[in-house]
Coordinates of C-alpha atoms in Angstrom, one line a residue:
M775 CA 0.0 0.0 0.0
S776 CA 2.9 2.3 0.9
L777 CA 4.7 1.5 -2.4
T778 CA 1.3 2.4 -4.3
I779 CA 1.1 5.6 -2.6
A780 CA 4.7 6.5 -3.3
L781 CA 4.4 5.4 -7.0
G782 CA 1.2 7.4 -7.3
L783 CA 2.6 10.4 -5.8
W784 CA 5.9 10.3 -8.0
G785 CA 5.4 12.6 -10.9
I786 CA 1.7 13.0 -10.2
R787 CA 1.5 16.4 -11.7
R788 CA 3.0 15.3 -15.1
K789 CA 4.6 18.8 -15.8
N790 CA 1.3 20.3 -14.8
T791 CA -0.5 18.8 -17.7
M792 CA -4.0 17.2 -18.1
W793 CA -5.5 15.2 -20.9
G794 CA -9.1 15.4 -22.3
D795 CA -10.8 12.9 -20.3
E796 CA -9.3 14.2 -17.0
S797 CA -10.4 17.9 -18.4
V798 CA -14.1 16.4 -18.6
T799 CA -13.8 15.4 -15.1
Y800 CA -12.3 18.7 -14.0
Q801 CA -15.1 20.6 -15.8
L802 CA -18.0 18.7 -14.6
A803 CA -17.0 18.5 -11.0
H804 CA -17.0 22.2 -10.9
R805 CA -20.7 22.2 -11.8
D806 CA -23.2 21.5 -8.8
L807 CA -24.9 18.3 -8.4
S808 CA -28.3 19.6 -10.4
Q809 CA -25.9 20.9 -13.3
I810 CA -24.3 17.4 -13.2
W811 CA -27.6 15.5 -13.1
H812 CA -28.9 17.5 -16.0
T813 CA -25.9 17.1 -18.1
A814 CA -26.0 13.2 -17.7
Q815 CA -29.4 13.5 -19.4
H816 CA -27.6 14.5 -22.3
V817 CA -24.2 12.7 -22.3
D818 CA -21.8 10.7 -19.7
L819 CA -24.4 9.1 -17.6
V820 CA -22.2 6.2 -17.0
H821 CA -19.9 8.6 -15.2
A822 CA -22.5 10.8 -13.4
L823 CA -22.0 8.9 -10.0
Y824 CA -18.1 9.9 -10.4
Y825 CA -18.6 13.2 -11.3
A826 CA -20.9 13.8 -8.1
V827 CA -18.2 12.1 -6.0
M828 CA -15.3 14.4 -7.4
H829 CA -17.7 17.3 -6.8
E830 CA -17.8 16.8 -3.3
I831 CA -14.2 16.1 -3.0
F832 CA -13.6 19.5 -4.9
G833 CA -15.9 21.1 -2.4
L834 CA -13.8 19.8 0.6
F835 CA -10.4 20.4 -0.5
G836 CA -10.4 22.5 -3.6
G837 CA -10.3 21.7 -7.3
G838 CA -6.9 21.7 -8.1
L839 CA -4.9 19.1 -10.3
L840 CA -3.7 17.4 -7.1
T841 CA -7.3 17.1 -5.9
L842 CA -8.1 15.5 -9.3
R843 CA -5.9 12.8 -9.1
L844 CA -5.2 12.3 -5.6
P845 CA -8.5 10.1 -5.1
S846 CA -7.3 7.8 -7.6
V847 CA -3.7 7.4 -6.0
L848 CA -5.5 6.5 -2.7
A849 CA -8.2 4.3 -4.6
M850 CA -5.3 2.2 -6.0
S851 CA -3.3 1.9 -2.9
V852 CA -6.6 0.4 -1.3
A853 CA -6.8 -1.9 -4.4
A854 CA -3.1 -2.9 -3.8
S855 CA -3.9 -4.0 -0.2
G856 CA -6.7 -5.9 -1.1
V857 CA -5.0 -8.0 -3.7
G858 CA -2.1 -8.6 -1.0
L859 CA -4.8 -9.7 1.4
L860 CA -6.2 -12.0 -1.3
A861 CA -2.9 -13.6 -1.9
L862 CA -2.3 -13.8 1.7
R863 CA -5.4 -15.9 2.4
L864 CA -5.0 -18.1 -0.5
A865 CA -1.4 -18.6 -0.8
G866 CA 0.5 -17.5 2.2
P867 CA 2.1 -14.2 3.5
R868 CA 5.0 -14.4 1.1
A869 CA 2.7 -14.5 -1.8
G870 CA 0.6 -11.9 -0.4
L871 CA 3.6 -9.5 -0.1
L872 CA 4.8 -10.3 -3.6
A873 CA 1.2 -9.9 -5.1
G874 CA 0.8 -6.5 -3.6
L875 CA 4.2 -5.7 -4.9
V876 CA 3.3 -6.9 -8.7
F877 CA 0.1 -5.1 -8.5
S878 CA 1.5 -1.6 -7.6
L879 CA 4.3 -2.0 -10.1
L880 CA 2.0 -3.0 -13.1
P881 CA 2.1 -0.1 -15.8
Q882 CA -1.5 0.2 -16.3
V883 CA -1.9 0.3 -12.5
Q884 CA 0.6 2.9 -12.3
K885 CA -1.0 4.8 -15.3
Y886 CA -4.4 5.0 -14.0
A887 CA -3.6 5.6 -10.3
Q888 CA -2.6 8.9 -11.6
E889 CA -5.6 10.0 -13.6
G890 CA -8.6 11.9 -12.6
R891 CA -11.1 9.2 -13.9
S892 CA -13.1 6.6 -12.1
Y893 CA -10.9 3.4 -13.1
A894 CA -8.8 3.3 -10.0
M895 CA -12.0 3.5 -7.8
V896 CA -13.5 0.9 -9.7
C897 CA -10.6 -1.3 -9.6
A898 CA -10.4 -0.7 -5.6
L899 CA -14.2 -1.7 -5.4
V900 CA -13.8 -4.9 -7.4
T901 CA -10.9 -6.1 -5.6
W902 CA -12.6 -5.7 -2.4
A903 CA -15.5 -7.4 -3.7
T904 CA -13.7 -10.2 -4.8
Y905 CA -12.2 -10.6 -1.2
A906 CA -15.8 -10.6 0.3
L907 CA -16.6 -13.3 -2.0
V908 CA -13.7 -15.6 -0.8
V909 CA -14.6 -14.7 2.8
S910 CA -18.3 -15.5 2.1
V911 CA -17.9 -19.1 0.6
P912 CA -16.9 -20.8 3.9
H913 CA -18.9 -18.6 6.2
R914 CA -22.2 -18.3 4.2
A915 CA -23.5 -15.5 6.6
R916 CA -26.2 -13.5 4.8
W917 CA -24.4 -10.1 5.9
R918 CA -21.4 -11.1 3.9
W919 CA -23.1 -11.8 0.6
A920 CA -25.0 -8.4 1.2
V921 CA -21.6 -6.7 1.5
Y922 CA -20.3 -8.6 -1.5
G923 CA -23.5 -7.3 -3.2
S924 CA -23.6 -3.9 -2.4
T925 CA -19.7 -3.5 -3.1
M926 CA -20.1 -5.1 -6.5
L927 CA -23.2 -2.7 -7.5
L928 CA -21.5 0.4 -6.5
A929 CA -18.5 -0.6 -8.8
C930 CA -21.1 -1.1 -11.3
L931 CA -22.7 2.1 -11.0
L932 CA -19.2 3.7 -11.5
H933 CA -18.6 1.5 -14.6
E934 CA -21.1 -0.7 -16.3
F935 CA -18.5 -3.0 -17.5
V936 CA -17.7 -4.3 -14.0
V937 CA -20.5 -6.7 -14.7
L938 CA -18.2 -8.8 -16.4
A939 CA -16.1 -9.1 -13.2
L940 CA -19.6 -10.5 -11.8
V941 CA -19.4 -13.3 -14.6
A942 CA -15.9 -14.2 -13.8
H943 CA -16.9 -14.6 -10.0
G944 CA -19.7 -16.9 -11.2
V945 CA -17.3 -19.2 -13.3
T946 CA -14.7 -19.3 -10.3
L947 CA -17.5 -20.6 -7.9
V948 CA -18.4 -23.1 -10.6
V949 CA -15.0 -24.2 -11.4
S950 CA -14.3 -24.5 -7.3
R951 CA -17.5 -27.0 -7.2
V952 CA -18.8 -25.0 -4.1
P953 CA -21.9 -26.5 -2.4
R954 CA -25.3 -25.4 -4.0
A955 CA -26.2 -23.2 -1.0
V956 CA -23.1 -21.0 -1.9
L957 CA -24.2 -21.0 -5.4
R958 CA -27.7 -19.8 -4.4
A959 CA -26.5 -17.1 -2.0
W960 CA -24.0 -15.7 -5.1
S961 CA -26.9 -16.0 -7.5
A962 CA -29.3 -14.1 -5.1
A963 CA -26.6 -11.1 -4.8
A964 CA -25.6 -11.4 -8.5
A965 CA -29.5 -10.8 -9.3
G966 CA -29.4 -8.0 -6.9
V967 CA -26.4 -6.2 -8.8
V968 CA -27.9 -6.8 -12.2
A969 CA -31.2 -5.5 -11.0
G970 CA -29.7 -2.5 -9.5
L971 CA -27.6 -1.7 -12.6
L972 CA -30.4 -2.3 -15.2
P973 CA -31.7 1.2 -15.1
L974 CA -28.7 2.7 -15.7
A975 CA -27.7 0.5 -18.5
I976 CA -31.1 0.8 -20.2
W977 CA -30.8 4.6 -19.9
S978 CA -27.3 5.0 -21.0
A979 CA -27.8 2.8 -24.0
G980 CA -29.4 5.9 -25.8
Q981 CA -25.8 7.5 -25.3
S982 CA -23.8 4.9 -27.1
G983 CA -22.9 7.1 -29.6
Q984 CA -20.0 8.4 -27.1
V985 CA -18.0 5.5 -27.7
S986 CA -18.2 6.0 -31.5
W987 CA -14.4 7.0 -31.3
I988 CA -13.6 3.4 -30.5
G989 CA -12.3 1.6 -33.5
G990 CA -9.6 0.6 -35.7
P991 CA -7.0 -1.9 -34.3
V992 CA -7.3 -3.0 -30.8
R993 CA -4.0 -2.3 -28.8
L994 CA -3.6 -5.3 -26.5
R995 CA 0.2 -5.8 -26.0
G996 CA 0.3 -4.6 -22.3
V997 CA -3.0 -6.7 -21.7
L998 CA -1.9 -9.5 -23.5
V999 CA 1.5 -9.7 -21.8
V1000 CA -0.1 -9.8 -18.3
A1001 CA -2.5 -12.4 -19.3
V1002 CA -0.1 -14.7 -21.0
L1003 CA 2.2 -14.6 -18.1
G1004 CA -0.7 -15.0 -15.7
V1005 CA -1.9 -18.2 -17.3
A1006 CA 1.4 -19.6 -17.6
C1007 CA 1.8 -19.1 -14.0
A1008 CA -1.5 -20.8 -13.3
R1009 CA -0.1 -24.0 -14.6
A1010 CA 2.1 -24.4 -11.4
P1011 CA 0.3 -25.8 -8.3
L1012 CA -0.4 -22.3 -6.6
G1013 CA -1.7 -21.5 -3.2
V1014 CA -3.2 -23.7 -0.5
R1015 CA -6.0 -25.9 -0.5
G1016 CA -9.4 -24.4 0.4
P1017 CA -12.9 -23.8 -1.0
V1018 CA -11.6 -21.3 -3.4
R1019 CA -8.3 -22.0 -4.9
L1020 CA -5.9 -19.0 -6.1
S1021 CA -5.8 -19.9 -9.8
A1022 CA -9.7 -20.6 -9.8
L1023 CA -10.2 -17.0 -8.7
A1024 CA -7.4 -15.4 -10.7
V1025 CA -7.6 -16.9 -14.1
P1026 CA -11.3 -15.9 -14.6
I1027 CA -10.9 -12.2 -13.7
L1028 CA -7.7 -11.9 -15.6
V1029 CA -9.2 -13.6 -18.7
L1030 CA -12.8 -13.4 -19.1
P1031 CA -13.7 -9.6 -18.8
T1032 CA -11.1 -8.8 -21.8
F1033 CA -12.3 -11.8 -23.8
L1034 CA -15.8 -11.0 -23.4
L1035 CA -15.5 -7.5 -24.6
L1036 CA -13.2 -8.5 -27.7
I1037 CA -15.7 -11.0 -28.9
A1038 CA -18.5 -8.2 -28.8
S1039 CA -16.1 -5.6 -30.5
P1040 CA -16.8 -7.2 -34.2
V1041 CA -20.6 -6.0 -33.4
K1042 CA -19.8 -2.7 -31.7
P1043 CA -16.4 -1.9 -31.0
I1044 CA -16.2 -1.4 -27.2
F1045 CA -12.9 -2.5 -26.1
V1046 CA -10.6 -0.2 -24.3
D1047 CA -8.0 -1.6 -21.8
R1048 CA -9.0 0.7 -19.1
Y1049 CA -12.4 -0.4 -19.0
V1050 CA -11.1 -4.0 -17.7
L1051 CA -8.5 -2.5 -15.7
Y1052 CA -9.4 -4.6 -12.7
S1053 CA -8.3 -7.4 -14.5
S1054 CA -5.0 -6.7 -13.2
I1055 CA -6.0 -8.3 -9.8
G1056 CA -5.9 -11.7 -11.5
G1057 CA -2.4 -11.1 -13.0
A1058 CA -0.9 -9.9 -9.8
L1059 CA -2.3 -12.7 -7.8
L1060 CA -0.9 -15.2 -10.3
L1061 CA 2.5 -13.8 -10.7
G1062 CA 2.7 -13.3 -6.9
A1063 CA 1.9 -16.8 -6.1
W1064 CA 4.2 -18.0 -8.9
M1065 CA 7.2 -16.1 -7.5
D1066 CA 6.3 -17.6 -3.8
Y1067 CA 6.1 -21.2 -5.7
F1068 CA 9.4 -20.6 -7.4
H1069 CA 11.0 -19.5 -4.1
R1070 CA 10.0 -22.6 -2.3
R1071 CA 11.0 -24.9 -5.2
Q1072 CA 14.6 -23.6 -5.3
Q1073 CA 17.2 -25.0 -3.1
S1074 CA 19.0 -21.8 -3.5
H1075 CA 16.9 -18.9 -2.2
R1076 CA 19.4 -16.6 -3.7
N1077 CA 18.2 -17.7 -7.2
A1078 CA 14.6 -17.2 -6.2
W1079 CA 15.1 -13.7 -5.1
I1080 CA 17.0 -12.8 -8.3
A1081 CA 14.0 -14.2 -10.3
A1082 CA 11.8 -12.3 -8.3
V1083 CA 13.8 -8.9 -8.5
A1084 CA 14.2 -9.3 -12.4
V1085 CA 10.4 -9.9 -12.6
L1086 CA 9.8 -6.6 -10.7
A1087 CA 12.5 -4.8 -12.5
A1088 CA 10.7 -5.6 -15.8
L1089 CA 7.7 -4.0 -14.5
V1090 CA 9.5 -0.9 -13.3
Q1091 CA 10.8 0.1 -16.5
P1092 CA 8.0 1.6 -18.2
S1093 CA 7.4 4.0 -15.3
M1094 CA 9.2 7.0 -16.1
S1095 CA 7.3 7.3 -19.5
L1096 CA 4.1 7.1 -17.6
R1097 CA 4.8 10.3 -16.1
T1098 CA 5.3 12.6 -19.3
P1099 CA 2.6 14.4 -20.9
Q1100 CA 3.2 12.2 -24.3
S1101 CA 2.1 9.2 -22.5
R1102 CA -1.7 10.3 -22.9
S1103 CA -3.4 10.7 -26.5
N1104 CA -3.6 14.4 -26.0
D1105 CA -2.5 17.3 -23.8
V1106 CA -5.2 19.8 -23.3
T1107 CA -2.9 22.2 -21.5
A1108 CA -0.5 22.3 -24.6
I1109 CA -3.4 22.8 -26.7
G1110 CA -4.8 26.0 -24.6
A1111 CA -1.2 27.3 -24.4
A1112 CA -1.0 27.2 -28.3
V1113 CA -4.3 29.0 -28.7
R1114 CA -3.4 31.7 -26.2
R1115 CA 0.2 32.0 -28.0
E1116 CA -1.2 32.0 -31.6
G1117 CA -4.4 34.2 -31.1
R1118 CA -4.6 37.9 -30.9
P1119 CA -7.3 39.6 -29.0
G1120 CA -10.2 40.3 -31.3
D1121 CA -9.5 37.0 -33.4
G1122 CA -12.1 34.5 -34.3
L1123 CA -11.7 30.9 -32.6
L1124 CA -13.1 28.0 -34.3
Y1125 CA -13.4 24.3 -33.3
L1126 CA -13.1 21.6 -35.9
S1127 CA -15.3 19.6 -34.7
G1128 CA -17.0 21.5 -32.2
Q1129 CA -16.3 18.6 -29.7
H1130 CA -12.9 20.0 -29.4
R1131 CA -14.3 22.9 -27.4
I1132 CA -13.7 20.4 -24.4
L1133 CA -10.0 20.8 -25.0
T1134 CA -9.5 24.4 -24.1
A1135 CA -12.5 24.7 -21.5
A1136 CA -10.6 23.5 -18.4
N1137 CA -8.6 27.0 -18.3
P1138 CA -10.9 29.7 -19.8
E1139 CA -8.1 32.4 -19.8
D1140 CA -6.4 30.6 -22.8
T1141 CA -9.4 31.7 -25.0
R1142 CA -10.6 34.9 -22.8
F1143 CA -9.8 37.4 -25.7
L1144 CA -11.0 35.2 -28.6
T1145 CA -14.7 35.1 -30.1
D1146 CA -16.0 31.6 -30.4
L1147 CA -17.6 31.9 -33.8
A1148 CA -19.8 28.7 -33.7
L1149 CA -21.0 28.9 -30.0
A1150 CA -24.8 29.4 -29.5
Q1151 CA -24.9 28.3 -26.0
D1152 CA -22.2 27.5 -23.7
P1153 CA -21.4 24.2 -22.1
V1154 CA -22.7 24.9 -18.6
S1155 CA -26.0 26.9 -19.6
S1156 CA -26.7 24.1 -22.2
N1157 CA -26.0 21.2 -19.8
T1158 CA -23.7 19.7 -22.4
L1159 CA -19.8 19.0 -22.5
A1160 CA -19.3 20.8 -25.4
G1161 CA -22.1 23.5 -25.9
V1162 CA -24.3 23.9 -28.5
E1163 CA -23.5 25.3 -32.0
L1164 CA -25.3 27.8 -34.2
P1165 CA -26.9 26.6 -37.6
A1166 CA -24.3 26.1 -40.4
R1167 CA -25.6 29.4 -42.4
D1168 CA -24.8 31.4 -39.2
I1169 CA -21.5 30.0 -38.7
A1170 CA -20.5 30.9 -42.1
A1171 CA -21.8 34.4 -41.7
R1172 CA -19.8 35.0 -38.7
M1173 CA -16.6 33.9 -40.0
L1174 CA -16.8 36.2 -42.7
G1175 CA -16.7 39.1 -40.4
F1176 CA -13.3 38.3 -39.1
D1177 CA -9.8 38.8 -40.9
R1178 CA -7.9 36.1 -38.7
I1179 CA -9.3 32.7 -37.2
V1180 CA -7.6 30.4 -34.7
A1181 CA -8.9 27.0 -35.2
V1182 CA -8.5 23.9 -33.2
R1183 CA -8.5 21.0 -35.4
D1184 CA -8.0 17.2 -35.4
P1185 CA -4.5 15.6 -35.7
A1186 CA -3.2 15.3 -39.0
G1187 CA -5.2 12.4 -40.8
A1188 CA -7.9 12.1 -38.2
H1189 CA -11.5 12.1 -39.7
S1190 CA -13.7 15.0 -38.9
P1191 CA -17.7 14.9 -38.7
A1192 CA -19.3 15.5 -42.1
N1193 CA -22.5 17.4 -40.4
P1194 CA -23.7 20.6 -42.0
P1195 CA -22.1 22.8 -39.5
E1196 CA -18.8 21.3 -39.9
Q1197 CA -19.1 21.5 -43.5
A1198 CA -19.7 25.0 -43.2
K1199 CA -16.6 25.6 -41.2
T1200 CA -14.2 23.8 -43.7
S1201 CA -15.9 25.3 -46.9
T1202 CA -15.8 28.8 -45.7
L1203 CA -12.3 28.4 -44.5
R1204 CA -11.2 26.9 -47.7
R1205 CA -13.1 29.7 -50.0
H1206 CA -12.2 32.5 -48.0
F1207 CA -9.1 32.0 -45.8
R1208 CA -5.7 30.7 -46.2
E1209 CA -3.5 29.0 -43.9
Y1210 CA -1.1 31.5 -42.0
G1211 CA 0.6 28.6 -39.8
T1212 CA 0.1 25.8 -37.8
T1213 CA 1.3 24.6 -34.4
H1214 CA 1.0 20.8 -33.9
V1215 CA 0.7 19.9 -30.1
N1216 CA -0.2 16.4 -28.8
G1217 CA -3.7 15.5 -29.7
A1218 CA -4.6 18.6 -32.2
R1219 CA -3.3 21.3 -34.6
V1220 CA -3.9 25.0 -33.9
T1221 CA -4.2 26.8 -37.3
V1222 CA -4.2 30.4 -37.6
Y1223 CA -6.1 31.3 -41.0
V1224 CA -6.3 34.9 -42.6
R1225 CA -8.4 36.6 -45.1
D1226 CA -7.3 36.7 -48.6
H1227 CA -7.4 40.6 -48.5
D1228 CA -5.2 40.6 -45.3
P1229 CA -2.8 43.4 -45.9
S1230 CA -0.2 41.9 -43.3
P1231 CA 3.3 41.9 -45.2
K1232 CA 3.9 38.5 -43.6
A1233 CA 0.5 36.8 -44.5
G1234 CA 2.0 35.1 -47.5
L1235 CA 5.0 33.5 -45.5
D1236 CA 5.3 29.8 -44.7
P1237 CA 5.3 29.0 -41.0
A1238 CA 9.1 28.7 -40.7
D1239 CA 9.6 32.3 -42.4
R1240 CA 6.7 33.5 -40.2
E1241 CA 8.8 32.4 -37.1
R1242 CA 11.7 34.5 -38.3
A1243 CA 9.8 37.4 -39.2
V1244 CA 8.1 37.4 -35.7
G1245 CA 11.2 36.9 -34.1

């Protein structure tokens, strides 16, 4: 637990940068609870509970960058302690220590321990729900199953795909051949979780367009490495005998959630590794128990500890890169700074597409002196993430009233929406403006456009010459 906190605090500010999803958390958590609820009617319903929790935390401790990320650090440390206790119960003290260390050092755990999103909290809840499951099997007390069910339900309400962990738990009990009374108790708890989740699942189905960005090749390298190592470790006789064996618990939660999302993805692309971050619990349990098994089998404990240190060192290697702004898919701090640097007071501001407005909303000072040409109603008053935009004709008319426009655009090669407002933006720029210079930042391009009649002697210069002229 202490190691997880230390790793979480190390480089937690990432050079005072923030990425897009964190920016959404930051913006919505600063709204009041009624605004969060009204916004959830339109978008991000699946994260509404998390935003409400973060709103209360911001109210208590202030809404800064550290407050945004510290709850994830603490939640992941709670998850690490739960993993250690699970391994202690199922495989002994040394396995518990090693599993906790492995979990803390997993790259994906370190990454999401420093993010202002719900995934660390989800991982902590699933870990302790799993511990409640293991404890409930031999004792069978109803209150224990109630604790299990309520913890799983809370995790599901933070992220719907936690229901896949429920499936993994069911497989664990079947493989373990527990008594029918235990299966009935688990089934009742599972039914309660599904019933509690069902309204959210039905309601949020209408917002499925939010995951339309998921597509293209699935990046599985990190997930597959842990899964393959874990399954390989499971071939050894790990843990102690009991109602639930360590392998029977760890392999399903490691493999099943990822597998189920992947087989659904050809129909609807929904696989993102952070959605099943909690599968890391299984990998850590298996790796920790295997290192303990290897230690016991070796006549020379020195060789065993060398092997353990080698495994842990391999997990540490990516740690440095995870604490850089480039480790995320975009950098809203850099995007906002580029807009402020390139724009002049009175310039027009355009987002291609309008959803990119989210990328500069965390710090209004970056766009304070620019005029948002397409905005009809701001995000807060419209209870949306990116605001409501004007009709296509009005956007084009407003653009023609400016000689300079700063445009926040998709990265080179990214596909832009083809709806009428977006078409009006691009066609007006193409017909009446020319590119003055482009700044490439992580996740976006910030381009300055000027009217063809711009009398500036530098208007026709290419970006390199422009920099020399300005300098």
